[in-house]
C-alpha atoms as one frame of an Amber mdcrd trajectory, in Angstrom:
protein
-120.686   7.894 -84.525-123.785   6.607 -82.725-121.866   6.155 -79.454-120.542
   9.718 -79.777-124.073  11.102 -80.078-125.222   9.074 -77.091-122.264  10.323
 -75.045-122.987  13.942 -76.061-126.666  13.596 -75.155-125.769  12.013 -71.813
-123.342  14.836 -70.976-126.010  17.455 -71.752-128.528  15.715 -69.480-125.931
  15.240 -66.717-124.842  18.888 -67.003-128.421  20.112 -66.684-128.959  17.914
 -63.630-125.864  19.368 -61.986-126.780  22.992 -62.719-127.510  25.070 -59.653
-131.080  26.089 -58.904-131.589  29.890 -59.265-132.411  30.179 -55.542-128.967
  28.878 -54.549-126.374  31.452 -53.523-125.838  34.408 -51.212-128.729  36.816
 -50.652-128.988  40.133 -48.808-132.148  40.560 -46.770-134.172  43.722 -46.505
-133.570  45.611 -43.255-135.867  44.516 -40.415-135.789  46.348 -37.084-132.635
  48.192 -38.175-130.589  45.133 -39.161-130.073  43.046 -42.279-128.169  39.881
 -43.086-126.414  37.865 -45.739-128.127  34.490 -46.111-126.635  31.495 -47.920
-129.312  29.371 -49.596-128.315  25.810 -50.447-129.965  22.402 -50.903-131.096
  20.648 -47.711-132.438  17.257 -48.705-135.064  17.695 -51.437-135.655  21.336
 -50.401-133.627  24.540 -49.952-132.618  26.177 -46.685-131.053  29.558 -45.962
-128.597  30.179 -43.150-127.564  33.591 -41.815-123.819  33.932 -42.404-123.267
  37.628 -41.639-125.318  40.340 -39.916-125.228  44.122 -40.236-126.680  47.075
 -38.324-126.174  50.854 -38.567-122.530  50.502 -37.467-121.743  47.724 -39.979
-121.075  44.008 -39.543-121.616  42.711 -36.026-121.567  39.416 -34.121-125.302
  38.719 -34.075-126.483  35.714 -32.046-128.482  34.756 -35.174-125.414  33.930
 -37.276-125.570  30.251 -38.177-129.338  29.986 -37.738-131.729  28.952 -40.515
-134.047  31.724 -41.665-135.349  29.938 -44.805-136.586  26.457 -43.923-137.487
  23.567 -46.238-138.391  25.652 -49.311-139.627  23.346 -52.062-139.886  24.470
 -55.699-143.476  24.835 -56.896-142.711  25.919 -60.480-142.112  29.180 -62.356
-139.509  30.485 -59.873-141.766  29.972 -56.870-141.051  28.077 -53.650-143.034
  27.152 -50.548-141.825  26.296 -47.067-141.229  28.213 -43.845-139.415  31.377
 -42.780-138.113  32.424 -39.378-138.241  36.058 -38.288-135.372  36.692 -35.880
-136.840  39.874 -34.375-139.768  37.983 -32.803-138.414  34.395 -32.944-141.471
  33.090 -34.818-141.731  30.705 -37.766-144.236  31.484 -40.523-145.622  29.826
 -43.630-143.143  30.974 -46.260-143.313  31.716 -49.953-140.625  32.878 -52.335
-140.949  34.298 -55.843-137.730  34.772 -57.847-137.178  37.170 -60.701-133.538
  37.175 -61.783-131.441  38.552 -58.899-134.528  39.677 -56.966-136.477  37.631
 -54.438-139.850  38.436 -52.906-140.118  36.507 -49.650-143.288  36.427 -47.589
-144.105  35.035 -44.180-147.784  34.370 -43.516-150.178  33.436 -40.703-153.852
  32.476 -40.653-153.427  30.032 -43.519-151.794  32.668 -45.706-154.414  35.391
 -45.198-152.057  37.821 -43.420-148.542  38.161 -44.816-145.475  40.350 -44.337
-143.106  40.671 -47.277-139.462  41.429 -47.868-137.392  42.012 -50.984-133.995
  40.291 -51.036-131.172  40.833 -53.508-128.795  38.165 -54.788-125.171  38.989
 -54.141-122.456  38.274 -56.729
């Protein structure tokens, strides 16, 4: 009986360790300069990174030169659904200090300069 309880406890701990982080998955960006993208966020080392997998403009899906590029870079969890790292803005090819706040299937992503004093924000939606 004791070994059964130990095995059950171990499987619960192992299952929790294998559970996906809420940031993982496919996200749709907010439109920026008339285009938006689908971004796959997955672990990259001890952090999370997001890669553009599909791009859309007014005509629909198109072969953007940004497909395959990282837009979310080295985001590290900081607790309570928040992450810190870097974000790349394709329209001006600049990398910013990045912050993410998750709330269910909604993400608020910000890119900041001047030590975080000036920020631009986007709302992303998690895709099924």
